[in-house]
PDB file of C-alpha atoms in Angstrom:
ATOM      1  CA  ASP A   1      -6.965 -14.124 -31.936  1.00 61.00           C
ATOM      2  CA  ALA A   2      -7.269 -14.839 -28.239  1.00 79.00           C
ATOM      3  CA  GLY A   3      -4.652 -17.127 -26.799  1.00 92.00           C
ATOM      4  CA  VAL A   4      -5.081 -19.728 -24.120  1.00 95.00           C
ATOM      5  CA  THR A   5      -6.804 -18.242 -21.099  1.00 96.00           C
ATOM      6  CA  GLN A   6      -6.704 -19.530 -17.547  1.00 97.00           C
ATOM      7  CA  SER A   7      -8.610 -18.603 -14.437  1.00 97.00           C
ATOM      8  CA  PRO A   8      -8.115 -17.614 -11.772  1.00 97.00           C
ATOM      9  CA  THR A   9      -4.733 -15.903 -12.028  1.00 95.00           C
ATOM     10  CA  HIS A  10      -3.864 -16.458  -8.407  1.00 96.00           C
ATOM     11  CA  LEU A  11      -5.382 -18.626  -5.718  1.00 96.00           C
ATOM     12  CA  ILE A  12      -4.669 -19.195  -2.040  1.00 98.00           C
ATOM     13  CA  LYS A  13      -5.987 -22.340  -0.394  1.00 98.00           C
ATOM     14  CA  THR A  14      -5.526 -24.131   2.909  1.00 98.00           C
ATOM     15  CA  ARG A  15      -4.182 -27.653   3.296  1.00 98.00           C
ATOM     16  CA  GLY A  16      -6.914 -30.252   2.861  1.00 98.00           C
ATOM     17  CA  GLN A  17      -9.108 -28.059   0.689  1.00 98.00           C
ATOM     18  CA  GLN A  18     -10.055 -28.698  -2.901  1.00 98.00           C
ATOM     19  CA  VAL A  19      -9.359 -26.440  -5.890  1.00 98.00           C
ATOM     20  CA  THR A  20     -10.603 -26.158  -9.467  1.00 98.00           C
ATOM     21  CA  LEU A  21      -8.578 -24.459 -12.164  1.00 98.00           C
ATOM     22  CA  ARG A  22     -10.016 -23.532 -15.541  1.00 98.00           C
ATOM     23  CA  CYS A  23      -8.612 -23.311 -19.031  1.00 98.00           C
ATOM     24  CA  SER A  24     -10.037 -22.111 -22.319  1.00 97.00           C
ATOM     25  CA  PRO A  25      -8.086 -23.235 -25.382  1.00 96.00           C
ATOM     26  CA  ILE A  26      -7.423 -21.304 -28.520  1.00 95.00           C
ATOM     27  CA  SER A  27     -10.469 -21.374 -30.781  1.00 94.00           C
ATOM     28  CA  GLY A  28     -10.405 -24.504 -32.916  1.00 91.00           C
ATOM     29  CA  HIS A  29      -7.974 -26.379 -30.696  1.00 93.00           C
ATOM     30  CA  LYS A  30      -9.393 -29.679 -29.485  1.00 92.00           C
ATOM     31  CA  SER A  31      -6.554 -30.777 -27.235  1.00 92.00           C
ATOM     32  CA  VAL A  32      -5.688 -29.449 -23.802  1.00 94.00           C
ATOM     33  CA  SER A  33      -2.754 -30.421 -21.608  1.00 94.00           C
ATOM     34  CA  TRP A  34      -2.023 -29.519 -17.998  1.00 96.00           C
ATOM     35  CA  TYR A  35       1.398 -29.004 -16.423  1.00 96.00           C
ATOM     36  CA  GLN A  36       2.600 -28.255 -12.901  1.00 97.00           C
ATOM     37  CA  GLN A  37       5.588 -25.955 -12.520  1.00 95.00           C
ATOM     38  CA  VAL A  38       7.056 -25.837  -9.046  1.00 95.00           C
ATOM     39  CA  LEU A  39       9.238 -22.814  -8.331  1.00 90.00           C
ATOM     40  CA  GLY A  40      12.714 -23.283  -9.709  1.00 87.00           C
ATOM     41  CA  GLN A  41      11.804 -26.300 -11.839  1.00 91.00           C
ATOM     42  CA  GLY A  42      10.560 -26.999 -15.318  1.00 93.00           C
ATOM     43  CA  PRO A  43       6.922 -27.863 -15.993  1.00 94.00           C
ATOM     44  CA  GLN A  44       5.814 -31.435 -15.325  1.00 95.00           C
ATOM     45  CA  PHE A  45       3.129 -33.104 -17.407  1.00 93.00           C
ATOM     46  CA  ILE A  46      -0.105 -33.904 -15.559  1.00 95.00           C
ATOM     47  CA  PHE A  47      -2.781 -34.700 -18.168  1.00 91.00           C
ATOM     48  CA  GLN A  48      -3.686 -34.432 -21.800  1.00 92.00           C
ATOM     49  CA  TYR A  49      -7.261 -34.416 -23.079  1.00 93.00           C
ATOM     50  CA  TYR A  50      -8.377 -34.697 -26.670  1.00 90.00           C
ATOM     51  CA  GLU A  51     -11.964 -34.617 -27.783  1.00 89.00           C
ATOM     52  CA  LYS A  52     -13.072 -34.917 -24.154  1.00 90.00           C
ATOM     53  CA  GLU A  53     -11.093 -38.103 -23.538  1.00 91.00           C
ATOM     54  CA  GLU A  54      -7.976 -38.525 -21.448  1.00 91.00           C
ATOM     55  CA  ARG A  55      -5.086 -39.334 -23.777  1.00 88.00           C
ATOM     56  CA  GLY A  56      -2.207 -39.256 -21.338  1.00 87.00           C
ATOM     57  CA  ARG A  57      -1.430 -38.958 -17.658  1.00 90.00           C
ATOM     58  CA  GLY A  58       1.761 -38.074 -15.846  1.00 90.00           C
ATOM     59  CA  ASN A  59       3.057 -39.376 -12.543  1.00 92.00           C
ATOM     60  CA  PHE A  60       0.630 -37.574 -10.264  1.00 96.00           C
ATOM     61  CA  PRO A  61      -1.575 -39.006  -7.487  1.00 97.00           C
ATOM     62  CA  ASP A  62      -5.275 -39.648  -7.878  1.00 96.00           C
ATOM     63  CA  ARG A  63      -5.954 -36.407  -5.999  1.00 98.00           C
ATOM     64  CA  PHE A  64      -5.429 -34.781  -9.384  1.00 98.00           C
ATOM     65  CA  SER A  65      -8.220 -35.124 -11.912  1.00 97.00           C
ATOM     66  CA  ALA A  66      -9.360 -33.255 -14.983  1.00 97.00           C
ATOM     67  CA  ARG A  67     -12.065 -33.138 -17.561  1.00 96.00           C
ATOM     68  CA  GLN A  68     -12.762 -31.519 -20.899  1.00 96.00           C
ATOM     69  CA  PHE A  69     -16.079 -30.074 -21.899  1.00 96.00           C
ATOM     70  CA  PRO A  70     -17.895 -30.127 -25.273  1.00 95.00           C
ATOM     71  CA  ASN A  71     -16.565 -26.633 -26.028  1.00 94.00           C
ATOM     72  CA  TYR A  72     -13.024 -28.028 -25.390  1.00 95.00           C
ATOM     73  CA  SER A  73     -12.441 -25.975 -22.278  1.00 97.00           C
ATOM     74  CA  SER A  74     -10.997 -27.897 -19.387  1.00 97.00           C
ATOM     75  CA  GLU A  75     -10.886 -28.028 -15.623  1.00 98.00           C
ATOM     76  CA  LEU A  76      -8.158 -29.375 -13.381  1.00 98.00           C
ATOM     77  CA  ASN A  77      -9.235 -30.460  -9.913  1.00 98.00           C
ATOM     78  CA  VAL A  78      -6.953 -31.121  -7.005  1.00 98.00           C
ATOM     79  CA  ASN A  79      -8.358 -32.631  -3.803  1.00 97.00           C
ATOM     80  CA  ALA A  80      -6.907 -32.752  -0.298  1.00 98.00           C
ATOM     81  CA  LEU A  81      -4.357 -30.051  -1.046  1.00 98.00           C
ATOM     82  CA  LEU A  82      -0.841 -30.411   0.312  1.00 98.00           C
ATOM     83  CA  LEU A  83       1.772 -27.728   0.792  1.00 97.00           C
ATOM     84  CA  GLY A  84       3.722 -29.354  -2.034  1.00 97.00           C
ATOM     85  CA  ASP A  85       0.900 -28.628  -4.468  1.00 98.00           C
ATOM     86  CA  SER A  86       1.878 -24.963  -4.408  1.00 98.00           C
ATOM     87  CA  ALA A  87       2.937 -24.244  -7.961  1.00 97.00           C
ATOM     88  CA  LEU A  88       2.148 -22.526 -11.235  1.00 95.00           C
ATOM     89  CA  TYR A  89      -0.362 -24.630 -13.146  1.00 97.00           C
ATOM     90  CA  LEU A  90      -0.062 -24.249 -16.881  1.00 96.00           C
ATOM     91  CA  CYS A  91      -2.573 -25.170 -19.510  1.00 96.00           C
ATOM     92  CA  ALA A  92      -1.609 -25.705 -23.136  1.00 94.00           C
ATOM     93  CA  SER A  93      -3.830 -26.156 -26.150  1.00 94.00           C
ATOM     94  CA  SER A  94      -2.949 -27.646 -29.478  1.00 90.00           C
ATOM     95  CA  LEU A  95      -4.403 -28.172 -32.905  1.00 84.00           C
ATOM     96  CA  SER A  96      -1.901 -30.800 -33.935  1.00 76.00           C
ATOM     97  CA  LEU A  97       0.645 -33.053 -32.333  1.00 70.00           C
ATOM     98  CA  TYR A  98       3.510 -31.212 -30.629  1.00 73.00           C
ATOM     99  CA  GLU A  99       2.246 -27.737 -31.450  1.00 80.00           C
ATOM    100  CA  GLN A 100       1.424 -26.582 -27.939  1.00 87.00           C
ATOM    101  CA  TYR A 101       0.505 -23.049 -26.960  1.00 91.00           C
ATOM    102  CA  PHE A 102       0.664 -22.246 -23.267  1.00 93.00           C
ATOM    103  CA  GLY A 103      -1.512 -19.997 -21.190  1.00 95.00           C
ATOM    104  CA  PRO A 104      -0.192 -17.614 -18.525  1.00 93.00           C
ATOM    105  CA  GLY A 105      -0.903 -20.078 -15.736  1.00 95.00           C
ATOM    106  CA  THR A 106      -2.657 -20.089 -12.378  1.00 96.00           C
ATOM    107  CA  ARG A 107      -0.475 -19.517  -9.344  1.00 96.00           C
ATOM    108  CA  LEU A 108      -1.712 -21.746  -6.520  1.00 98.00           C
ATOM    109  CA  THR A 109      -0.456 -21.181  -2.998  1.00 98.00           C
ATOM    110  CA  VAL A 110      -1.344 -23.725  -0.319  1.00 98.00           C
ATOM    111  CA  THR A 111      -0.923 -22.574   3.287  1.00 97.00           C
TER     112      THR A 111
ATOM    113  CA  ALA B   1      13.179 -42.981 -19.146  1.00 66.00           C
ATOM    114  CA  GLN B   2      13.117 -39.782 -21.106  1.00 76.00           C
ATOM    115  CA  SER B   3      14.890 -36.834 -19.559  1.00 87.00           C
ATOM    116  CA  VAL B   4      16.185 -33.407 -20.404  1.00 94.00           C
ATOM    117  CA  THR B   5      19.213 -31.822 -18.777  1.00 96.00           C
ATOM    118  CA  GLN B   6      20.058 -28.163 -18.806  1.00 97.00           C
ATOM    119  CA  PRO B   7      23.398 -28.017 -17.031  1.00 96.00           C
ATOM    120  CA  ASP B   8      23.512 -24.249 -16.580  1.00 95.00           C
ATOM    121  CA  ILE B   9      21.131 -22.894 -13.948  1.00 95.00           C
ATOM    122  CA  HIS B  10      22.142 -19.260 -14.404  1.00 96.00           C
ATOM    123  CA  ILE B  11      24.010 -17.523 -17.207  1.00 97.00           C
ATOM    124  CA  THR B  12      24.980 -13.869 -17.411  1.00 97.00           C
ATOM    125  CA  VAL B  13      26.065 -12.286 -20.687  1.00 97.00           C
ATOM    126  CA  SER B  14      26.689  -8.732 -21.749  1.00 97.00           C
ATOM    127  CA  GLU B  15      24.303  -7.082 -24.142  1.00 97.00           C
ATOM    128  CA  GLY B  16      25.518  -7.615 -27.681  1.00 97.00           C
ATOM    129  CA  ALA B  17      27.489 -10.732 -26.801  1.00 97.00           C
ATOM    130  CA  SER B  18      26.725 -14.147 -28.216  1.00 97.00           C
ATOM    131  CA  LEU B  19      24.764 -16.744 -26.284  1.00 97.00           C
ATOM    132  CA  GLU B  20      24.668 -20.509 -26.150  1.00 97.00           C
ATOM    133  CA  LEU B  21      22.358 -22.411 -23.812  1.00 98.00           C
ATOM    134  CA  ARG B  22      22.986 -26.100 -23.464  1.00 98.00           C
ATOM    135  CA  CYS B  23      20.450 -28.901 -23.569  1.00 97.00           C
ATOM    136  CA  ASN B  24      21.042 -32.645 -23.473  1.00 96.00           C
ATOM    137  CA  TYR B  25      18.290 -35.216 -23.773  1.00 93.00           C
ATOM    138  CA  SER B  26      17.820 -38.886 -23.187  1.00 88.00           C
ATOM    139  CA  TYR B  27      15.332 -40.486 -25.542  1.00 78.00           C
ATOM    140  CA  GLY B  28      15.264 -43.809 -27.310  1.00 70.00           C
ATOM    141  CA  ALA B  29      13.713 -42.813 -30.601  1.00 74.00           C
ATOM    142  CA  THR B  30      14.027 -39.783 -32.837  1.00 73.00           C
ATOM    143  CA  PRO B  31      13.230 -36.910 -30.520  1.00 83.00           C
ATOM    144  CA  TYR B  32      10.925 -34.012 -31.055  1.00 89.00           C
ATOM    145  CA  LEU B  33      12.783 -31.101 -29.457  1.00 92.00           C
ATOM    146  CA  PHE B  34      11.693 -27.663 -28.391  1.00 94.00           C
ATOM    147  CA  TRP B  35      12.949 -24.486 -26.785  1.00 97.00           C
ATOM    148  CA  TYR B  36      10.577 -22.279 -24.834  1.00 96.00           C
ATOM    149  CA  VAL B  37      11.108 -18.943 -23.105  1.00 97.00           C
ATOM    150  CA  GLN B  38       9.317 -17.814 -19.961  1.00 95.00           C
ATOM    151  CA  SER B  39       9.327 -14.252 -18.703  1.00 90.00           C
ATOM    152  CA  PRO B  40       8.460 -13.562 -15.055  1.00 82.00           C
ATOM    153  CA  GLY B  41       4.807 -14.254 -14.365  1.00 74.00           C
ATOM    154  CA  GLN B  42       4.214 -15.416 -17.904  1.00 78.00           C
ATOM    155  CA  GLY B  43       3.454 -18.671 -19.614  1.00 83.00           C
ATOM    156  CA  LEU B  44       5.780 -20.406 -22.019  1.00 92.00           C
ATOM    157  CA  GLN B  45       6.437 -19.056 -25.502  1.00 93.00           C
ATOM    158  CA  LEU B  46       7.732 -21.389 -28.197  1.00 92.00           C
ATOM    159  CA  LEU B  47      11.038 -20.219 -29.668  1.00 96.00           C
ATOM    160  CA  LEU B  48      11.702 -23.058 -32.074  1.00 95.00           C
ATOM    161  CA  LYS B  49      11.240 -26.758 -32.641  1.00 92.00           C
ATOM    162  CA  TYR B  50      12.972 -29.673 -34.325  1.00 92.00           C
ATOM    163  CA  PHE B  51      11.095 -32.624 -35.768  1.00 87.00           C
ATOM    164  CA  SER B  52      13.327 -33.873 -38.598  1.00 84.00           C
ATOM    165  CA  GLY B  53      15.366 -32.693 -41.542  1.00 87.00           C
ATOM    166  CA  ASP B  54      17.867 -29.866 -41.355  1.00 89.00           C
ATOM    167  CA  THR B  55      19.601 -30.058 -38.001  1.00 91.00           C
ATOM    168  CA  LEU B  56      19.957 -26.291 -37.735  1.00 96.00           C
ATOM    169  CA  VAL B  57      16.602 -24.722 -37.023  1.00 96.00           C
ATOM    170  CA  GLN B  58      15.701 -21.077 -36.957  1.00 97.00           C
ATOM    171  CA  GLY B  59      13.246 -19.622 -34.501  1.00 96.00           C
ATOM    172  CA  ILE B  60      11.719 -16.356 -33.462  1.00 95.00           C
ATOM    173  CA  LYS B  61      13.592 -13.399 -31.977  1.00 94.00           C
ATOM    174  CA  GLY B  62      16.806 -14.309 -33.796  1.00 96.00           C
ATOM    175  CA  PHE B  63      17.343 -17.621 -31.995  1.00 97.00           C
ATOM    176  CA  GLU B  64      18.571 -20.804 -33.596  1.00 98.00           C
ATOM    177  CA  ALA B  65      19.308 -24.300 -32.338  1.00 98.00           C
ATOM    178  CA  GLU B  66      21.355 -27.195 -33.633  1.00 96.00           C
ATOM    179  CA  PHE B  67      20.384 -30.835 -33.188  1.00 94.00           C
ATOM    180  CA  LYS B  68      23.388 -33.131 -32.751  1.00 93.00           C
ATOM    181  CA  ARG B  69      22.296 -36.736 -32.524  1.00 90.00           C
ATOM    182  CA  SER B  70      25.796 -38.017 -31.703  1.00 91.00           C
ATOM    183  CA  GLN B  71      25.932 -35.749 -28.658  1.00 93.00           C
ATOM    184  CA  SER B  72      22.222 -35.978 -27.746  1.00 92.00           C
ATOM    185  CA  SER B  73      22.216 -32.216 -27.673  1.00 95.00           C
ATOM    186  CA  PHE B  74      20.000 -29.406 -28.850  1.00 96.00           C
ATOM    187  CA  ASN B  75      21.772 -26.184 -27.904  1.00 98.00           C
ATOM    188  CA  LEU B  76      20.160 -22.794 -28.322  1.00 98.00           C
ATOM    189  CA  ARG B  77      22.182 -19.918 -29.764  1.00 98.00           C
ATOM    190  CA  LYS B  78      21.843 -16.247 -30.498  1.00 98.00           C
ATOM    191  CA  PRO B  79      24.616 -14.170 -32.089  1.00 97.00           C
ATOM    192  CA  SER B  80      23.841 -10.923 -30.264  1.00 97.00           C
ATOM    193  CA  VAL B  81      21.811 -10.780 -27.068  1.00 97.00           C
ATOM    194  CA  HIS B  82      19.432  -7.925 -26.302  1.00 96.00           C
ATOM    195  CA  TRP B  83      18.423  -6.799 -22.801  1.00 95.00           C
ATOM    196  CA  SER B  84      14.874  -7.975 -23.550  1.00 94.00           C
ATOM    197  CA  ASP B  85      16.158 -11.554 -23.858  1.00 96.00           C
ATOM    198  CA  ALA B  86      16.553 -11.771 -20.086  1.00 96.00           C
ATOM    199  CA  ALA B  87      14.193 -14.577 -19.084  1.00 96.00           C
ATOM    200  CA  GLU B  88      14.187 -18.271 -18.273  1.00 97.00           C
ATOM    201  CA  TYR B  89      14.694 -20.740 -21.082  1.00 98.00           C
ATOM    202  CA  PHE B  90      13.414 -24.300 -21.130  1.00 97.00           C
ATOM    203  CA  CYS B  91      14.364 -27.168 -23.378  1.00 97.00           C
ATOM    204  CA  ALA B  92      11.763 -29.913 -23.868  1.00 93.00           C
ATOM    205  CA  VAL B  93      11.391 -33.245 -25.623  1.00 91.00           C
ATOM    206  CA  GLY B  94       8.070 -34.624 -26.825  1.00 86.00           C
ATOM    207  CA  GLU B  95       7.086 -38.246 -26.372  1.00 76.00           C
ATOM    208  CA  GLY B  96       4.649 -40.600 -27.919  1.00 68.00           C
ATOM    209  CA  ASP B  97       1.521 -39.928 -29.875  1.00 65.00           C
ATOM    210  CA  PHE B  98       0.198 -37.313 -27.550  1.00 64.00           C
ATOM    211  CA  ASN B  99       1.477 -34.025 -26.214  1.00 68.00           C
ATOM    212  CA  LYS B 100       3.514 -35.225 -23.260  1.00 78.00           C
ATOM    213  CA  PHE B 101       6.549 -33.006 -22.970  1.00 85.00           C
ATOM    214  CA  TYR B 102       9.521 -33.524 -20.695  1.00 90.00           C
ATOM    215  CA  PHE B 103      11.057 -30.217 -19.707  1.00 93.00           C
ATOM    216  CA  GLY B 104      14.481 -29.431 -18.411  1.00 95.00           C
ATOM    217  CA  SER B 105      14.876 -27.483 -15.203  1.00 95.00           C
ATOM    218  CA  GLY B 106      15.549 -24.268 -17.077  1.00 97.00           C
ATOM    219  CA  THR B 107      18.372 -21.754 -17.498  1.00 98.00           C
ATOM    220  CA  LYS B 108      17.925 -18.212 -16.220  1.00 97.00           C
ATOM    221  CA  LEU B 109      19.530 -15.672 -18.491  1.00 97.00           C
ATOM    222  CA  ASN B 110      20.674 -12.321 -17.137  1.00 97.00           C
ATOM    223  CA  VAL B 111      21.821  -9.631 -19.550  1.00 97.00           C
ATOM    224  CA  LYS B 112      24.318  -7.012 -18.393  1.00 95.00           C
ATOM    225  CA  PRO B 113      24.094  -3.556 -19.949  1.00 90.00           C
TER     226      PRO B 113
END
């Protein structure tokens, strides 16, 4: 079975630009969560979506937004990029509460 | 507020030696606790989890963890470390009725031959 997939693998953007990251959950999983992992730190919760609705949001500015599609895939959008947005962005899918499976992440570098 | 503390940033052990990675949490209710491992350039792999019941939980790759409510701890152990265990280990606590996890800052494990 395919695991959680994320695209792109790596991305380089300039300050002020916008970026879209994509995630495909494990087949049958209806929930997707997004995390930001800055170098040297643990992941920080950004969003959770379930059945296309936002279920939870972490302490991130409104520049961060996400959505979930009918096929349960998800996109994370970040506007007006800052240098501090450079991080590994992880997507996790789950079938049930607290059973999260993480993808390999998208490495975003903002210059 | 919920928080997870991993007091050891780096740990080095010799191959074949035992390992204990420390994790302390702050959470008002009964916690849902997890240990994940992350290899360079990889996502997070679940090692084990504690929801309730037996306080000693077994995971994959020979790892185990013990939940001690009185100490607010959930330490990860392995009796004999292999070189392939070198990675970064994260402790996490789950909150609420959705999948919001609080992660610790991680412990990097080096294994000496």
